[in-house]
CSV table of C-alpha atoms in Angstrom, one decimal:
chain,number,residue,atom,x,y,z
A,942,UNK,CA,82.3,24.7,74.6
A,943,UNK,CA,82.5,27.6,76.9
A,944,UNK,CA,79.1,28.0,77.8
A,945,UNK,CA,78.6,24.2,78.7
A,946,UNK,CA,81.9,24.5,80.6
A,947,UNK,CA,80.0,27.1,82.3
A,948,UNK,CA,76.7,25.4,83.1
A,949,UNK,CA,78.8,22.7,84.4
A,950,UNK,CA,81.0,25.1,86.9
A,951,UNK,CA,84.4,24.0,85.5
A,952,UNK,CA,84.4,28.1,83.6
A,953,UNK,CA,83.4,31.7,84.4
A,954,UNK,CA,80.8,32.5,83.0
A,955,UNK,CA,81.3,35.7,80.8
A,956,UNK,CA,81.6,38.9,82.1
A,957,UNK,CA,78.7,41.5,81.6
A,958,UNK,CA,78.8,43.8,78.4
A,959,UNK,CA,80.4,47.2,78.8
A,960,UNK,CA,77.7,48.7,77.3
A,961,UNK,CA,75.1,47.6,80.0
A,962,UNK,CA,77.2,48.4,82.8
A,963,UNK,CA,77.2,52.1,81.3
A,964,UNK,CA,73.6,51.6,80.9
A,965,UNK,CA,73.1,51.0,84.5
A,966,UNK,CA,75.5,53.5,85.9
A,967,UNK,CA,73.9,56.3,84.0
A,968,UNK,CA,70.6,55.4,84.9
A,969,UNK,CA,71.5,54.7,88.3
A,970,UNK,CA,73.0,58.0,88.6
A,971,UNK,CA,75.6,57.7,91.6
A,972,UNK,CA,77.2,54.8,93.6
A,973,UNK,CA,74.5,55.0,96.4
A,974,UNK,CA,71.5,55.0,93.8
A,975,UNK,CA,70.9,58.3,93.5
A,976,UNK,CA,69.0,59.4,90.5
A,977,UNK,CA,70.9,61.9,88.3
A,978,UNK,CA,67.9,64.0,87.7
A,979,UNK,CA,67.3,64.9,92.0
A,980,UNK,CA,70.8,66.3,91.6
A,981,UNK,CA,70.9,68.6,88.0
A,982,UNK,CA,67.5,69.8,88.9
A,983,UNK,CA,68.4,72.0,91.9
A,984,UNK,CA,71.9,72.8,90.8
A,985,UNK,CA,69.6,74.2,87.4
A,986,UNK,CA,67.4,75.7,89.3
A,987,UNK,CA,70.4,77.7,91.7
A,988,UNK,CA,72.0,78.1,88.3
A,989,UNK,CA,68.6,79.7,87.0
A,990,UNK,CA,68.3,81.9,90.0
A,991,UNK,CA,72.1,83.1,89.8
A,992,UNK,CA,72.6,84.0,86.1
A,993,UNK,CA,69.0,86.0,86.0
A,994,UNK,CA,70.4,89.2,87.8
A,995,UNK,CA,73.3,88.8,85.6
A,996,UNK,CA,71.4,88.9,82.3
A,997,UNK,CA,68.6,91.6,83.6
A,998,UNK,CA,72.0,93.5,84.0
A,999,UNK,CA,73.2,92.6,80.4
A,1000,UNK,CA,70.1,93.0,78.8
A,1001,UNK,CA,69.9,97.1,80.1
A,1002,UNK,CA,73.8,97.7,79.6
A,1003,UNK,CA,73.1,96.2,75.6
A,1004,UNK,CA,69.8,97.6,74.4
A,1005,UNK,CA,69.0,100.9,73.1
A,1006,UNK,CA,67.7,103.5,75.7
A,1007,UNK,CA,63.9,103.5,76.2
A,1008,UNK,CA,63.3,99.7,74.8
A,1009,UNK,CA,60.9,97.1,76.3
A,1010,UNK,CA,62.1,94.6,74.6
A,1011,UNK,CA,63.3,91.3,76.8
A,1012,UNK,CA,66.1,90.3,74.6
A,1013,UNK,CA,69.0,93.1,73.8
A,1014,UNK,CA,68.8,93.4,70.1
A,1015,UNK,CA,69.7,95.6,68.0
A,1016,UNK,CA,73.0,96.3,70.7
A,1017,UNK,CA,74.1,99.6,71.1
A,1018,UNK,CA,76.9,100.8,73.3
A,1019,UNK,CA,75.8,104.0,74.1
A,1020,UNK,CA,75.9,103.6,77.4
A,1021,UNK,CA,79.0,102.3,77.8
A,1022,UNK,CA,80.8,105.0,76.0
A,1023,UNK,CA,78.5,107.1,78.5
A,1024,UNK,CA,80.0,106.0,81.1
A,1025,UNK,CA,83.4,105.4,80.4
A,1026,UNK,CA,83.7,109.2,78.7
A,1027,UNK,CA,81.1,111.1,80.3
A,1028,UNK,CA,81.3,109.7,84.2
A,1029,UNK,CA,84.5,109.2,84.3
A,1030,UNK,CA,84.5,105.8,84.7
A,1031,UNK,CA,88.0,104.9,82.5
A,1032,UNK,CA,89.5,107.1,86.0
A,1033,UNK,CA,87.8,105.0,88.4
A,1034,UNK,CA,89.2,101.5,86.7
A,1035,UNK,CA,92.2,102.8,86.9
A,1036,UNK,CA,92.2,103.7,90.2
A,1037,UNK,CA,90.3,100.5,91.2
A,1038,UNK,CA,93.2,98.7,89.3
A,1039,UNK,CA,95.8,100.3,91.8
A,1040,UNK,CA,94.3,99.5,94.7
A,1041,UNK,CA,93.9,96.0,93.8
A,1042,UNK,CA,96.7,94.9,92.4
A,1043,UNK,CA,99.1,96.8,95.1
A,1044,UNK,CA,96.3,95.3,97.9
A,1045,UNK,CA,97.0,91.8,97.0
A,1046,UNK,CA,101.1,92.5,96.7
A,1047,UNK,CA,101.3,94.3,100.2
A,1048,UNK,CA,98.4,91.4,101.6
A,1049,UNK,CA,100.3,88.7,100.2
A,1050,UNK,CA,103.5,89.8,100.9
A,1051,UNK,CA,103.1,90.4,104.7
A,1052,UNK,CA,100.9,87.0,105.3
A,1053,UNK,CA,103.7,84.7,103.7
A,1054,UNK,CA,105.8,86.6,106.5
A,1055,UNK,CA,103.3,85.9,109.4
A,1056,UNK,CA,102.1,83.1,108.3
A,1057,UNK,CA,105.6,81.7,107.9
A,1058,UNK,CA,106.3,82.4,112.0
A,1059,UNK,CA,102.9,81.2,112.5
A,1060,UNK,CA,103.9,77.9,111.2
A,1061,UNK,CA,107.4,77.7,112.3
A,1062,UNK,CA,107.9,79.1,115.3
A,1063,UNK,CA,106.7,78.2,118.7
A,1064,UNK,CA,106.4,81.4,121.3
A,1065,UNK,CA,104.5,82.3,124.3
A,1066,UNK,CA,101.8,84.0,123.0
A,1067,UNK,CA,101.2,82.4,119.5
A,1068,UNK,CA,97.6,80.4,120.4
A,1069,UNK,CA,96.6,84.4,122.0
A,1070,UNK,CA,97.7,85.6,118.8
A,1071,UNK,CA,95.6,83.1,117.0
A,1072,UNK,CA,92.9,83.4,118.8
A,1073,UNK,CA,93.6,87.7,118.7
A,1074,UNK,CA,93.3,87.2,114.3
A,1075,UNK,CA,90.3,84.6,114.6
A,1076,UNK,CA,88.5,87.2,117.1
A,1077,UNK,CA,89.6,90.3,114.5
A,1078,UNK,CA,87.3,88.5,111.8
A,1079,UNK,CA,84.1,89.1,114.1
A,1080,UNK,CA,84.8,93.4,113.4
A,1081,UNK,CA,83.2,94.9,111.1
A,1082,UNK,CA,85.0,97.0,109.4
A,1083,UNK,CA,82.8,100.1,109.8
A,1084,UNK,CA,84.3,100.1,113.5
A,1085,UNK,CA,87.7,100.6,111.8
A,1086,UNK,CA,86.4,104.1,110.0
A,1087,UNK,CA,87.3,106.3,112.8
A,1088,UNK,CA,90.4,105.4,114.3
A,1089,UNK,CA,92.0,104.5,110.6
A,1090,UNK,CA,91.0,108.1,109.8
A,1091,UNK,CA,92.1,109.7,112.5
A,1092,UNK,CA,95.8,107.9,111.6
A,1093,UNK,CA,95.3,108.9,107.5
A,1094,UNK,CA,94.7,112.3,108.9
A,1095,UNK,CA,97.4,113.0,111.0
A,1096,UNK,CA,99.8,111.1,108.4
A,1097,UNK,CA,98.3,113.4,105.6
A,1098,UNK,CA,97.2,110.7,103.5
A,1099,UNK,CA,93.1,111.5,103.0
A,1100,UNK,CA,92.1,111.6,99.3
A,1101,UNK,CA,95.4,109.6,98.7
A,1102,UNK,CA,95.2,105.4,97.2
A,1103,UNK,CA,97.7,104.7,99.7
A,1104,UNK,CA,95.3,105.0,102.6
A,1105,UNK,CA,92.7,102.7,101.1
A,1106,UNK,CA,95.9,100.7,99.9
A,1107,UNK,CA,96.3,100.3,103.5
A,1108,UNK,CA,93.1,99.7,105.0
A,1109,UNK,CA,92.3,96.9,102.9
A,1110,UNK,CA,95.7,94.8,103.5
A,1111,UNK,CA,94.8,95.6,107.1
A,1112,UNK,CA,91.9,94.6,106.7
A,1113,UNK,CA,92.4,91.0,105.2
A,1114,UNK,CA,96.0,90.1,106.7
A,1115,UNK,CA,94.2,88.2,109.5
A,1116,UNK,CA,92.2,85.4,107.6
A,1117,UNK,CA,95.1,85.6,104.9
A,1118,UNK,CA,97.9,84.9,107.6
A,1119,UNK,CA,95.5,81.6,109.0
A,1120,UNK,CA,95.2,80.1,105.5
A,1121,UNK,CA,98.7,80.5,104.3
A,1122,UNK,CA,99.9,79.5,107.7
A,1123,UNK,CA,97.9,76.2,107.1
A,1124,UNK,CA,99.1,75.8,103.8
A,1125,UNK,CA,102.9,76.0,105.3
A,1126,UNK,CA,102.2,73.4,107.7
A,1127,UNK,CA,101.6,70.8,104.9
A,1128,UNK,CA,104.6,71.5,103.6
A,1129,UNK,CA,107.1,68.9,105.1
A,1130,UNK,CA,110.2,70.3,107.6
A,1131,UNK,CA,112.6,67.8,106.3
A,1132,UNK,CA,112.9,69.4,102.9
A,1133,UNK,CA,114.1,72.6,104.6
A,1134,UNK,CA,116.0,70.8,106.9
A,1135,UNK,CA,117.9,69.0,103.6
A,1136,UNK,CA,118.5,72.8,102.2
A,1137,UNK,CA,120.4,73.7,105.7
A,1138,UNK,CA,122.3,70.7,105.3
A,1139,UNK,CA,123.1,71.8,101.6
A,1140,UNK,CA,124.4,75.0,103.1
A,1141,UNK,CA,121.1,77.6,102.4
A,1142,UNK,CA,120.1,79.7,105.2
A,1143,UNK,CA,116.6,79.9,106.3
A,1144,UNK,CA,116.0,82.6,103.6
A,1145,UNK,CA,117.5,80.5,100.9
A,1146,UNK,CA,116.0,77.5,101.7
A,1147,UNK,CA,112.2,79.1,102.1
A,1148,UNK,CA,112.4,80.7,98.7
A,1149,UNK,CA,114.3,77.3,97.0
A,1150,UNK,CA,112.1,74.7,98.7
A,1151,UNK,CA,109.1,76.3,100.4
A,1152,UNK,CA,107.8,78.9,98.2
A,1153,UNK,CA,107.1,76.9,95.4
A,1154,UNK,CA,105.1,74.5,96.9
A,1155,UNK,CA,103.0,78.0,97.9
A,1156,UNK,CA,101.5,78.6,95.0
A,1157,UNK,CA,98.0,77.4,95.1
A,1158,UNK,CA,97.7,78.7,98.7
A,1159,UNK,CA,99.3,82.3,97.4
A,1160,UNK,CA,97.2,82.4,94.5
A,1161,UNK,CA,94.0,81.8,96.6
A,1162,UNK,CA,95.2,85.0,98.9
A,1163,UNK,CA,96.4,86.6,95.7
A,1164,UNK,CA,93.1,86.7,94.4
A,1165,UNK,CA,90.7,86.9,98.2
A,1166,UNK,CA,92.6,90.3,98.4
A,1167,UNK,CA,91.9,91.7,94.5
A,1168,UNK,CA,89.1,90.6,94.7
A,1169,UNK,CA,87.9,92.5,97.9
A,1170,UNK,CA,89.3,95.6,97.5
A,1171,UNK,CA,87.8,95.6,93.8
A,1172,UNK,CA,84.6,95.7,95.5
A,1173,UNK,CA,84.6,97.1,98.6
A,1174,UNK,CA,83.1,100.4,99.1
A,1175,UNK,CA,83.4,101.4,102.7
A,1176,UNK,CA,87.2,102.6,102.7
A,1177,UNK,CA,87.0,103.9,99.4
A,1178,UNK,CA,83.6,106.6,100.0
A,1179,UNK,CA,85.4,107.5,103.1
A,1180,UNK,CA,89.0,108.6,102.8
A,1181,UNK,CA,88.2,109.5,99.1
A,1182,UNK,CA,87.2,113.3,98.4
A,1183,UNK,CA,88.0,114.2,95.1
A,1184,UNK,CA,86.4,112.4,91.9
A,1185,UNK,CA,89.7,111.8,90.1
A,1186,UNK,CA,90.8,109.7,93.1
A,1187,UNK,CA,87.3,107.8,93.3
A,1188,UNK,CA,86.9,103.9,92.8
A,1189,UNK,CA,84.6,101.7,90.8
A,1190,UNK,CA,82.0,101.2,93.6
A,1191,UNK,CA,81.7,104.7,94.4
A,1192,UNK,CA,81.6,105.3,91.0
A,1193,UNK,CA,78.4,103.3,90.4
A,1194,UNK,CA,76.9,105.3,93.6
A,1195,UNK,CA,77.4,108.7,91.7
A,1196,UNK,CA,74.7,107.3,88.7
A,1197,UNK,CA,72.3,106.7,91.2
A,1198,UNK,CA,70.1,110.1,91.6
A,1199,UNK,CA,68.0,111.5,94.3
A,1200,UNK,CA,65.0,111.6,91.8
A,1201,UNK,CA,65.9,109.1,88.8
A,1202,UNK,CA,68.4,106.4,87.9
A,1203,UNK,CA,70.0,105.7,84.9
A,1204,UNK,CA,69.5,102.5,84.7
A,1205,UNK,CA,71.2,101.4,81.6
A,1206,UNK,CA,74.4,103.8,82.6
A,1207,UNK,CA,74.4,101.9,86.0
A,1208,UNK,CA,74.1,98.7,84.1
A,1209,UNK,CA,76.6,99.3,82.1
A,1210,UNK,CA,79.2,100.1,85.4
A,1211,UNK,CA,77.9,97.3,86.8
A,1212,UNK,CA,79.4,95.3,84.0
A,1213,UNK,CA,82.7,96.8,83.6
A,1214,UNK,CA,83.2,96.8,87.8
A,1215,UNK,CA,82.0,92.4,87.1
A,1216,UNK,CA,84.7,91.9,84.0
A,1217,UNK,CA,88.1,91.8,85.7
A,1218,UNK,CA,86.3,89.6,88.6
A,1219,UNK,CA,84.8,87.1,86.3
A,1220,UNK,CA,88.3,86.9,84.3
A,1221,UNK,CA,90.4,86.3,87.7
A,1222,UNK,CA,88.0,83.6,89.0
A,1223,UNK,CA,87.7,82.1,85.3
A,1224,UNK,CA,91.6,81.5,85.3
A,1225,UNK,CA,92.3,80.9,88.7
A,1226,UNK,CA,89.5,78.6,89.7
A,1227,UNK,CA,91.3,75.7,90.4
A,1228,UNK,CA,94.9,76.9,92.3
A,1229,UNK,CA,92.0,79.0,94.5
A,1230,UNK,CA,89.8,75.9,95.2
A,1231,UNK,CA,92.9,73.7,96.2
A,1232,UNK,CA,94.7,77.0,98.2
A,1233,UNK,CA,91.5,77.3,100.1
A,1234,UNK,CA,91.3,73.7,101.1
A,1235,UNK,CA,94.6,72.8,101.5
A,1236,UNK,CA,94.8,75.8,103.5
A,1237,UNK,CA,92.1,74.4,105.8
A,1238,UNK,CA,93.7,71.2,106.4
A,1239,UNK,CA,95.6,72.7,109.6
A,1240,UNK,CA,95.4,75.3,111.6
């Protein structure tokens, strides 16, 4: 009855099976007709090309000193116990782990700050100020060596944490104080303006109303900052003297001779110094991806 109903116009004809329009979509691949396979085939081949330096450095730090072989079995962890007993690298994660975590308190602690005026407040010379933390990105931070030790010196802070401590939240503050200023500006006036009605103060109302619509953008500062001064050498090989006070990167620069390498001991470092990274990013991957965008929404 339907189907003549149909031929005749007086019924809609019936609708397309579910299972074809899956079909189609999946061979189809995306709206504008882009087959799936022109899209996985270069992100596997960037995939490929990524995760082979990763297992060359797995595959060295696993198998047994001396072996050819191409895949790491039997394991051994020989040269991790090398390295974490005989180089001393259970000093430098420990010293690594300072600078990192009290980098990204001291970072993220002075950016909310700024980036809160930055946001808030109008003043004369806020766009030269802006323009003053843009142009700061263009240093390179082996300029900074000199003049930051000449200060460490005459503070008496060489072969001290606290001077790398410092150079790295120097370092960072100015893209850190952009991106959270952006993120502040998304967050709507009026629902400070409610809390000052309510009675708060400025204080009371930024840590009641503002701050926890922060998090994303904090957490992608948060973790820019750890993860930066986890690896960044510079600072560390130059107001650093004495071994016990020595890092994770300049740690991995001791194994490297003038007339061999070890490589399986470097290998080995190189894994340790990649583990806390890889765990951050692994948890955090999606409060950094929407800090960093909603962060570059405004600025």
């Amino acid at each position: 009855m339907t189907t003549a109903l149909a031929e005749k116009g007086l019924a809609p004809a019936p609708a397309a099976a579910p299972d074809a329009d899956r079909r189609e979509k999946r061979g189809r691949g995306l709206d504008d007709g882009v087959p799936r396979w022109q899209i996985y085939l270069p992100l596997a081949l960037y995939l490929l090309f990524t995760l082979i330096p990763f297992y060359w450095m797995l595959l060295f730090a696993l198998r047994p000193a001396g072996s050819t072989s191409l895949v790491p079995w039997p394991m051994t962890g020989e040269h991790f116990a090398k390295v974490w007993n005989e180089r001393s690298f259970g000093t430098f994660f420990q010293n690594s782990m300072i600078v990192g975590v009290s980098s990204l308190v001291m970072t993220t602690v002075v950016a909310l700050a700024g980036g809160y005026a930055l946001a808030r407040f109008d003043f004369r010379i806020k766009k030269g100020f802006m323009l003053a933390l843009l142009a700061s990105q263009f240093i390179p931070g082996a300029l900074m060596l000199v003049p930051l030790f000449e200060i460490f010196k005459n503070l008496q802070m060489i072969n001290s944490l606290g001077s790398v401590v410092i150079a790295e939240t120097v370092f960072q503050l100015p893209l850190s104080m952009i991106l959270i200023s952006g993120f502040i500006r998304n967050v709507p006036v009026s629902l400070e303006e409610q809390a000052w009605v309510d009675g708060c103060g400025r204080f009371r109302a930024f840590c009641a109303v503002v701050l926890p619509l922060l998090r994303p953008g904090l957490i992608a500062v948060g973790s820019f900052a750890f993860v930066h001064s986890w690896n960044h050498f510079l600072f560390a090989l130059m107001f650093l003297s004495s071994q016990d006070k020595q890092t994770i990167p300049v740690g991995l620069n001791t194994l490297i001779g003038a007339d061999s390498v070890d490589l399986g001991a470097l290998a080995a470092g190189g894994v340790i110094a990649a583990v806390p990274v890889v765990i951050v990013f692994a948890f955090i991957q999606k409060w950094l991806i929407t800090g960093f965008s909603a962060g570059a929404v405004k600025g």
